[in-house]
Coordinates of N, CA and C in Angstrom, one line a residue:
X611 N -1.9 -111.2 -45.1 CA -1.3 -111.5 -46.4 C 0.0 -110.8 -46.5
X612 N 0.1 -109.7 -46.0 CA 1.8 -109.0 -45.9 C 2.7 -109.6 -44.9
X613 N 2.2 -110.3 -44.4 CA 2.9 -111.3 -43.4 C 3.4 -112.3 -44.5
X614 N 2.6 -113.2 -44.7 CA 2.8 -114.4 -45.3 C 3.8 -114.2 -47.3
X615 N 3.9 -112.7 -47.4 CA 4.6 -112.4 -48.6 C 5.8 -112.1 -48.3
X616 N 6.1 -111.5 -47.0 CA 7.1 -111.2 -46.3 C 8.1 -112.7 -46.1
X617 N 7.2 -113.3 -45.8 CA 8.0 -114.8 -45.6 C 8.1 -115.5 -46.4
X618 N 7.7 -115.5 -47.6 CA 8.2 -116.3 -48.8 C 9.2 -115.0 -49.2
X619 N 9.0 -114.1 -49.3 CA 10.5 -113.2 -50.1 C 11.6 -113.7 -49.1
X620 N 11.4 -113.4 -47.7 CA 12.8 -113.3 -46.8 C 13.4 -115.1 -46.8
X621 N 12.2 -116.0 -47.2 CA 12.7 -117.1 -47.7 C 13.6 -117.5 -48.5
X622 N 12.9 -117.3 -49.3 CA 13.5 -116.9 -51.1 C 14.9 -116.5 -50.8
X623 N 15.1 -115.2 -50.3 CA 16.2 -114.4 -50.3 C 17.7 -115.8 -49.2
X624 N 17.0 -116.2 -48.2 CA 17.4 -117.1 -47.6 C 18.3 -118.5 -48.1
X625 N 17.3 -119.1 -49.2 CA 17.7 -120.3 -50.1 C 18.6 -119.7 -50.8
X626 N 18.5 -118.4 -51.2 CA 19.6 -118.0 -52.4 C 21.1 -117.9 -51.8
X627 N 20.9 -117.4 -50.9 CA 22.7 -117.1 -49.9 C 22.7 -118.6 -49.7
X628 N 22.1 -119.5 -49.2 CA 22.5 -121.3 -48.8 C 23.1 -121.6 -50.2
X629 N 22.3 -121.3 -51.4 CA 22.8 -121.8 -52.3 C 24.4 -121.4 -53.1
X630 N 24.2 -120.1 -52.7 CA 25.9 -119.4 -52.8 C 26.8 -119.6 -52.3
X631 N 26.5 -119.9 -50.8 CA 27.0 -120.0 -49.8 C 28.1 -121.7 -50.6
X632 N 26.6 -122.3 -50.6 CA 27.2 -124.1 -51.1 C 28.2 -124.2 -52.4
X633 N 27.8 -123.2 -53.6 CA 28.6 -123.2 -54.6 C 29.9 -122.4 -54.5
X634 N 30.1 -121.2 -53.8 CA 31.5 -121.1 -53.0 C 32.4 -122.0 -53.0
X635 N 31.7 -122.7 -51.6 CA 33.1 -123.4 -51.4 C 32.7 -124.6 -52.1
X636 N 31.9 -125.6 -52.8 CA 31.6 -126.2 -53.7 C 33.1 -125.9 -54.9
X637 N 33.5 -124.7 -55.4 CA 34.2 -124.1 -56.2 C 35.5 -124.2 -55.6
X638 N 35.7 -123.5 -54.3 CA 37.0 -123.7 -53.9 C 37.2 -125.0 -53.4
X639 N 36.6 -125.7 -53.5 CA 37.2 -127.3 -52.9 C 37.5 -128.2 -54.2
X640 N 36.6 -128.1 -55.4 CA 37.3 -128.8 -56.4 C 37.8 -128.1 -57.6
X641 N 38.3 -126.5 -57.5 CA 39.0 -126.2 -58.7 C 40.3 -126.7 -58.2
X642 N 40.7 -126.8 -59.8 CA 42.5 -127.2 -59.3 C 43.8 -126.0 -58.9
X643 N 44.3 -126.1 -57.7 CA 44.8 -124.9 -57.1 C 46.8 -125.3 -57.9
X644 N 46.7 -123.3 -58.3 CA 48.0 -124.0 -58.8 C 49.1 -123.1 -57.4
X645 N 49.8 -123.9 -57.7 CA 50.7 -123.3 -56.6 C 51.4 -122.0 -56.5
X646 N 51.6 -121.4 -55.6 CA 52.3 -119.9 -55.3 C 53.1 -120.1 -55.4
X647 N 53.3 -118.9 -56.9 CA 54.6 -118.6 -57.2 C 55.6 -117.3 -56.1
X648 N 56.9 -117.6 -55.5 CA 57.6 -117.1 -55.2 C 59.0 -116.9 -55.8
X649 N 59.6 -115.6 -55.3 CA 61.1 -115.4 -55.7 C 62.0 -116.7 -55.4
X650 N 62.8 -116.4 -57.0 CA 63.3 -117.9 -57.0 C 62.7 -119.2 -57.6
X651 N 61.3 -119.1 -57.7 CA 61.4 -120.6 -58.5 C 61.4 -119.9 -60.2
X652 N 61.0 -120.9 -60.8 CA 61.0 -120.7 -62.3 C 59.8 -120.5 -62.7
X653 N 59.9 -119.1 -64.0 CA 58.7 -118.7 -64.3 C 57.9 -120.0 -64.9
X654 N 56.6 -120.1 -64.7 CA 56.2 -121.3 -65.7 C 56.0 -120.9 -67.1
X655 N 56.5 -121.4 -67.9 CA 56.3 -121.5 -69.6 C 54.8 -120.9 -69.9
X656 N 54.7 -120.0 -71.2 CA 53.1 -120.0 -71.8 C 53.4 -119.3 -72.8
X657 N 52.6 -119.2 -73.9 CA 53.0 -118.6 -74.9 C 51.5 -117.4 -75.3
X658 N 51.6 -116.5 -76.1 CA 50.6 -116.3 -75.7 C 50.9 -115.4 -77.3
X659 N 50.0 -114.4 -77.8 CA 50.1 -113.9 -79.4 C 49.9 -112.3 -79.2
X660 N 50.9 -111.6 -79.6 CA 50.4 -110.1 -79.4 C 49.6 -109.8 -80.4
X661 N 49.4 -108.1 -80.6 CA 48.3 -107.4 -80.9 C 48.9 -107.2 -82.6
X662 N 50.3 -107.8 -82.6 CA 50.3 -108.0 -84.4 C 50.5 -109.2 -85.1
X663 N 49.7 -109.8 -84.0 CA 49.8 -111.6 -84.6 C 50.8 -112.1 -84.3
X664 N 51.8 -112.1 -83.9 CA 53.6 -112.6 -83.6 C 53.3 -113.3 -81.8
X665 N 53.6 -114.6 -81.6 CA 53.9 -115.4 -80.5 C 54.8 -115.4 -80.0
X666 N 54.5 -114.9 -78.9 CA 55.5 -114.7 -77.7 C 55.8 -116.2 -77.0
X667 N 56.6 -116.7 -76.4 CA 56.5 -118.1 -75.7 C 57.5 -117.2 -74.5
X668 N 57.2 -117.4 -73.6 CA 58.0 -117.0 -72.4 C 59.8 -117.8 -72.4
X669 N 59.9 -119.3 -72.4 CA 61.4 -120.0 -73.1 C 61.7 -119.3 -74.2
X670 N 61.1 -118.8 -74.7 CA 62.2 -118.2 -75.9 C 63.0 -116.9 -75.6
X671 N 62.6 -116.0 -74.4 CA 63.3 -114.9 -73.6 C 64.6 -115.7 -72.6
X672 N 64.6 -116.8 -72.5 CA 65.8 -117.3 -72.0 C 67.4 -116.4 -72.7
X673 N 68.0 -116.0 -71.2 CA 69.4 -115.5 -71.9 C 69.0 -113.8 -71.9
X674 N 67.2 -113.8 -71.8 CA 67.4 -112.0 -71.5 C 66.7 -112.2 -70.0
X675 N 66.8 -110.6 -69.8 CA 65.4 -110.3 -68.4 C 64.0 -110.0 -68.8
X676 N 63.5 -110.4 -68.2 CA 62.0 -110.3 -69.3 C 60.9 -109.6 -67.4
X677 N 60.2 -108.7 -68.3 CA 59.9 -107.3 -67.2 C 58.0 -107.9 -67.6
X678 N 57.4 -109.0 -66.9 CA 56.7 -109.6 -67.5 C 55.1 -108.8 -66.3
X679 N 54.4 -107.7 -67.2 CA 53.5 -107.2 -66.6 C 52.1 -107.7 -66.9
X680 N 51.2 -107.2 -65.4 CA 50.0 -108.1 -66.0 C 48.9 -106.9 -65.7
X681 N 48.2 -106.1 -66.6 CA 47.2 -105.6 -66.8 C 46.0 -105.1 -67.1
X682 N 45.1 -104.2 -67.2 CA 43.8 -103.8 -67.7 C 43.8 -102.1 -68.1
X683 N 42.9 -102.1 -69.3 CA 42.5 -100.7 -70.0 C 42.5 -100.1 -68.4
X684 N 41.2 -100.3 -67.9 CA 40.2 -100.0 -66.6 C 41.3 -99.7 -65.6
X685 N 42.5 -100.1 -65.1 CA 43.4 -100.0 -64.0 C 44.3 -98.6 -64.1
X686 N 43.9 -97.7 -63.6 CA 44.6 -96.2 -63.2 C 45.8 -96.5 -63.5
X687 N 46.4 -97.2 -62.1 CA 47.9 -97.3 -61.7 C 48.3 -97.7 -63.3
X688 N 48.3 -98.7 -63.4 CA 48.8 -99.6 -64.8 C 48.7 -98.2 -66.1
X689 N 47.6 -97.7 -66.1 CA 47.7 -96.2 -66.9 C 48.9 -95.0 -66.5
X690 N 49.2 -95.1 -65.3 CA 50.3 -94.0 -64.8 C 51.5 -94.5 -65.3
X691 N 51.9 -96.1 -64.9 CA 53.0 -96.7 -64.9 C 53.3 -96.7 -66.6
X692 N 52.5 -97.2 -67.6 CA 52.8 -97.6 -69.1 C 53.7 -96.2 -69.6
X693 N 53.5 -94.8 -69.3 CA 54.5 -94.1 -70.4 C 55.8 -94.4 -69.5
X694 N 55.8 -95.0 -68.6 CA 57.4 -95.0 -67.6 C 58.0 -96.3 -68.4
X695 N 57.3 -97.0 -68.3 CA 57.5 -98.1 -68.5 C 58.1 -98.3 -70.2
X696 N 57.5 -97.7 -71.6 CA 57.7 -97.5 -72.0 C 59.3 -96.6 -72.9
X697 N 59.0 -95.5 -71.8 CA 60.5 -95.1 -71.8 C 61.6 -95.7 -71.4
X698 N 61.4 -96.4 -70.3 CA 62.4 -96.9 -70.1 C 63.0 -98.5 -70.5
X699 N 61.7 -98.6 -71.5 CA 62.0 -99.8 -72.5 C 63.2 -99.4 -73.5
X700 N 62.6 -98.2 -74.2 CA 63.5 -97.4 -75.1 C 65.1 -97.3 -74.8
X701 N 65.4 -97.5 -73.2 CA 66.8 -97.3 -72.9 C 67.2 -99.1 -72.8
X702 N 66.8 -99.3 -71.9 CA 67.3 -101.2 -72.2 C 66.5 -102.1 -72.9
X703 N 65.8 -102.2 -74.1 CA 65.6 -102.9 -74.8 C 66.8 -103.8 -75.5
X704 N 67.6 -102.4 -76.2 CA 69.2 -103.2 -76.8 C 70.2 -103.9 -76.0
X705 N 70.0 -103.8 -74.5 CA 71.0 -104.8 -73.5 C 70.2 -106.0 -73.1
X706 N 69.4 -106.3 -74.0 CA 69.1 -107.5 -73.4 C 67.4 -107.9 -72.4
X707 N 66.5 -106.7 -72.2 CA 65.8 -107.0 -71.3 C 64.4 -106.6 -72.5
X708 N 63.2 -107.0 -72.2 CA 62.3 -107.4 -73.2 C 61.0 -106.9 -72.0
X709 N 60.1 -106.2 -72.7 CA 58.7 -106.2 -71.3 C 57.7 -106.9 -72.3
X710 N 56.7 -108.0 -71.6 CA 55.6 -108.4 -72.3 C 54.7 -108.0 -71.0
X711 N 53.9 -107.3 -72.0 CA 52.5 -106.9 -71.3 C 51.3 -107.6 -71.6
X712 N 51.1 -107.9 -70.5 CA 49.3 -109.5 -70.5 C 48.6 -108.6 -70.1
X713 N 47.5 -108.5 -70.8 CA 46.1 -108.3 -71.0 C 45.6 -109.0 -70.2
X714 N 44.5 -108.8 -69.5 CA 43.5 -109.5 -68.3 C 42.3 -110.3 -69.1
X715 N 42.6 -110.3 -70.5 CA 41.4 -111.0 -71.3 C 40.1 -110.3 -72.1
X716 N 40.6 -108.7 -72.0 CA 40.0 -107.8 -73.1 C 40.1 -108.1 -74.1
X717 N 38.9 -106.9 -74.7 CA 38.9 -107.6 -76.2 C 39.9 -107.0 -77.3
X718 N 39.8 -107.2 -78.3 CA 41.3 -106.8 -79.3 C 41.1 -105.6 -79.5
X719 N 40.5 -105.2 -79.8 CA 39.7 -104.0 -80.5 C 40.0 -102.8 -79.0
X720 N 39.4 -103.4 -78.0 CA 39.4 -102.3 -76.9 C 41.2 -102.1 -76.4
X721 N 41.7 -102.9 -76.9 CA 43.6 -103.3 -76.2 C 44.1 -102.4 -77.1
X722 N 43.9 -102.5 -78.9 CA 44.2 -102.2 -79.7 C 44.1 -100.2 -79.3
X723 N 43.1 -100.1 -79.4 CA 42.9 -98.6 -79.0 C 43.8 -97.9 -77.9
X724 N 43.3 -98.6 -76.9 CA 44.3 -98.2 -75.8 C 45.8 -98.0 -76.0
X725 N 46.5 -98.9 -76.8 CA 47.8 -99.1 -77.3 C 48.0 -97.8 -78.4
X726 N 47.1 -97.4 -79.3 CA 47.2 -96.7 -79.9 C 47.3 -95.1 -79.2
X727 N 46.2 -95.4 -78.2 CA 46.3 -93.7 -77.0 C 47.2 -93.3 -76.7
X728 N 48.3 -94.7 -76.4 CA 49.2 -94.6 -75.6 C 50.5 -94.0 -75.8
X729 N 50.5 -94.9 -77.4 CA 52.0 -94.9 -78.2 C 52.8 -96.3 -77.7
X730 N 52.1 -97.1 -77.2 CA 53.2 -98.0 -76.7 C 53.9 -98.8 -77.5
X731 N 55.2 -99.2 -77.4 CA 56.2 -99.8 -78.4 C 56.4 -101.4 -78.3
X732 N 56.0 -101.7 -76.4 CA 56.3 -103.1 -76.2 C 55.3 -103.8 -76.5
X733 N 55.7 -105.0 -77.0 CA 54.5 -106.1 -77.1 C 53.7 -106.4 -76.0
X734 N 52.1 -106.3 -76.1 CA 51.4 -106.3 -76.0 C 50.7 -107.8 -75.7
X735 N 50.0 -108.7 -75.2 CA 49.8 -109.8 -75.3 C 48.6 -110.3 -74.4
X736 N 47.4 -110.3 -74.9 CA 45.9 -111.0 -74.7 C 46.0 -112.1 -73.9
X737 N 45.5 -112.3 -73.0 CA 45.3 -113.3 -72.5 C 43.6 -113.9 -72.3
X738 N 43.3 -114.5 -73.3 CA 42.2 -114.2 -73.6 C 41.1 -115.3 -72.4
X739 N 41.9 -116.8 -72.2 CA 41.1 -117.7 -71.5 C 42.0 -117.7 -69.6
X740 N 42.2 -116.9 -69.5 CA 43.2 -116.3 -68.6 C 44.2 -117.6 -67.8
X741 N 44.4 -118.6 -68.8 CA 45.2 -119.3 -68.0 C 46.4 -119.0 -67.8
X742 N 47.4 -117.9 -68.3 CA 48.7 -117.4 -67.9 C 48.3 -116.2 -66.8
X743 N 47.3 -115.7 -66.3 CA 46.9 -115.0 -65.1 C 46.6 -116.2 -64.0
X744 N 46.0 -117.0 -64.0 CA 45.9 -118.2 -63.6 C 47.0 -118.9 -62.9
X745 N 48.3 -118.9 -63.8 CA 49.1 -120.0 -63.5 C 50.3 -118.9 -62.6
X746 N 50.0 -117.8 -62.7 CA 51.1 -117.2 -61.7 C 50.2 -116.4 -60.9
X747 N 49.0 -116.9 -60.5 CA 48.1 -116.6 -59.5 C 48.2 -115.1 -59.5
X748 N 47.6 -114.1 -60.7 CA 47.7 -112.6 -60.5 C 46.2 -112.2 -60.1
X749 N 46.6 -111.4 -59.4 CA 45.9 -110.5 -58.2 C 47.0 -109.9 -57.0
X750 N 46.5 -108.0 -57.2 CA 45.4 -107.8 -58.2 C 46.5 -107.0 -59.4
X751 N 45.8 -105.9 -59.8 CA 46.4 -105.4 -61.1 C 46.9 -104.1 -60.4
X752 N 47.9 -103.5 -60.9 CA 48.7 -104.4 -61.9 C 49.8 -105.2 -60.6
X753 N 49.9 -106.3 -61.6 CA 51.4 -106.8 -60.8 C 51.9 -107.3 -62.2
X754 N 53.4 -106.9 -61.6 CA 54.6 -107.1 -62.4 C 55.9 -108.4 -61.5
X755 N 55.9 -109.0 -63.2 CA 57.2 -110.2 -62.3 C 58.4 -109.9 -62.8
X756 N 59.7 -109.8 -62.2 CA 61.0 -109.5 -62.9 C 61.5 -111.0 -62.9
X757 N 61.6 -111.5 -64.3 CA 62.3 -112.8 -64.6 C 63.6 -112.9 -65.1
X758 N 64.6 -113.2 -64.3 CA 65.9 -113.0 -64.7 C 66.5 -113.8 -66.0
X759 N 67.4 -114.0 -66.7 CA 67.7 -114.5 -67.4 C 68.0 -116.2 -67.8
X760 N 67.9 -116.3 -66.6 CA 67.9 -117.8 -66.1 C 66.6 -118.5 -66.3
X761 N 65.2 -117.7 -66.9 CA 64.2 -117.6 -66.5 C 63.3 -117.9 -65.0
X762 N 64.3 -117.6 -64.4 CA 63.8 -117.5 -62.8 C 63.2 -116.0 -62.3
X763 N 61.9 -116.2 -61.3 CA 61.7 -114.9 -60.7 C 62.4 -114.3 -60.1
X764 N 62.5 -113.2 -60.1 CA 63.9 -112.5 -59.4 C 63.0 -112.0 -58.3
X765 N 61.4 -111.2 -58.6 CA 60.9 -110.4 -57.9 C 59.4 -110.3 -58.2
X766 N 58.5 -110.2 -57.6 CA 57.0 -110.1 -58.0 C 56.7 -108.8 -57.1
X767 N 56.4 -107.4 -57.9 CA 55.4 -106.4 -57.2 C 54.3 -106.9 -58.1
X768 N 53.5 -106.2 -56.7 CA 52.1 -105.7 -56.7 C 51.6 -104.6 -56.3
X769 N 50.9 -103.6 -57.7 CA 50.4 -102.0 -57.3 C 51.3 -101.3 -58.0
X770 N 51.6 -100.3 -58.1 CA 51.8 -99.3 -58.8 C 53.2 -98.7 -58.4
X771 N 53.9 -98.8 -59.5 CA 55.8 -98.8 -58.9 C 55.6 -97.6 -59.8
X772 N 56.5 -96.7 -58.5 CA 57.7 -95.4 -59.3 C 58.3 -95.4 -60.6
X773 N 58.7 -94.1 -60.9 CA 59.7 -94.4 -61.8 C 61.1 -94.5 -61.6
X774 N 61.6 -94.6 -60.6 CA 62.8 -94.7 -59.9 C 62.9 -96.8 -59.6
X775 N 61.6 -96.6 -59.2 CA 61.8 -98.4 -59.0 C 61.6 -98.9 -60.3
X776 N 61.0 -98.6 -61.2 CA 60.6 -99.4 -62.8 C 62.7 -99.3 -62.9
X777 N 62.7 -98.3 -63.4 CA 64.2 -98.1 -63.7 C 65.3 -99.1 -63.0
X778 N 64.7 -99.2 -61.5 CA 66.0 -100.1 -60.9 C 65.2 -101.4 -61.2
X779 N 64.3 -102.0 -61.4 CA 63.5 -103.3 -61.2 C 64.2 -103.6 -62.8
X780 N 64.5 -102.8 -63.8 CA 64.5 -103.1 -65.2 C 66.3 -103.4 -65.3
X781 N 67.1 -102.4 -64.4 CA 68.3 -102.9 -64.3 C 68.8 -104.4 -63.5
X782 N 68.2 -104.4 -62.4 CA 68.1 -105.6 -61.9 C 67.9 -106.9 -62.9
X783 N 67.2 -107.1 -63.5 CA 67.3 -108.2 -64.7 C 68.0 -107.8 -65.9
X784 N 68.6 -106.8 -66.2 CA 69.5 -106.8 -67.3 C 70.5 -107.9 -67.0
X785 N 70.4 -109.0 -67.9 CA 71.8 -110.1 -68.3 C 72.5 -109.5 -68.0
X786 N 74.0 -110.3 -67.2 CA 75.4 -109.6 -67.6 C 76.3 -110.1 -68.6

């Protein structure tokens, strides 16, 4: 009988990986794949609402540089980088350069707090059904896209940038 229990569990266990196995790539063969964004093409459009109700649309930063980061509470790095980031909002925000920080799809309440820990000044922005994480294929966190004023990508990191690189990545899209 410990035989024959043995083989319905190691069965069992068996059909379940076939079955994962099938809905895998089942998933990757009919989700719709959007294409990889690279330096140089144009950011795609989205709009999205920060944490005091006010809508952001990415076309409406045309004519600045927009320092467009993508986030979580949970991510270290992204916790190191935000008081740099921050400060050095405080120095080029008036020439022209803007940071919108996207949320990974947390909830308000938990963004809200965090933002409050923080002291952060820049808008803030939920992405709640994650189609603007989606459409610029982010993975993993944090990555940041430098969008020039043209609204074109100037530059996509990924991981955890200095304070020497935030600084030059933020000059680099400052409009002339």
């Amino acid at each position: 009988m410990n035989k024959k229990k043995r083989f319905y569990i190691r069965a069992l266990i068996l059909a379940l990986m076939v079955v994962a196995i099938i809905f895998t790539i089942y998933s990757n063969v009919t989700k719709e794949k959007n294409a990889i964004l690279k330096e140089g093409d144009a950011a795609p459009d989205f709009a999205l609402v920060d944490m005091n109700g006010e809508k952001h649309q990415l076309s409406d930063y045309k004519g600045q540089g927009v320092f467009l980061n993508f986030w979580g509470t949970w991510c270290k790095p992204c916790e190191r980088e935000f008081p740099i980031i921050d400060e050095q909002y405080q120095n080029y925000k008036d020439q022209g350069l803007e940071i919108l920080a996207v949320n990974v799809g947390e909830s308000d309440l938990k963004v809200q707090r965090y933002i409050d820990r923080k002291g952060l000044t820049f808008p803030v922005l939920i992405d709640n059904n994650k189609s603007v994480i989606n459409a610029f294929n982010i993975n993993p966190l944090p990555t940041t896209l430098l969008i020039n004023s043209e609204g074109k990508i100037e530059k996509i990191i990924t991981g955890e940038m200095s304070e020497e690189s935030i600084k030059k990545y933020m000059e680099q899209i400052l409009p002339i």
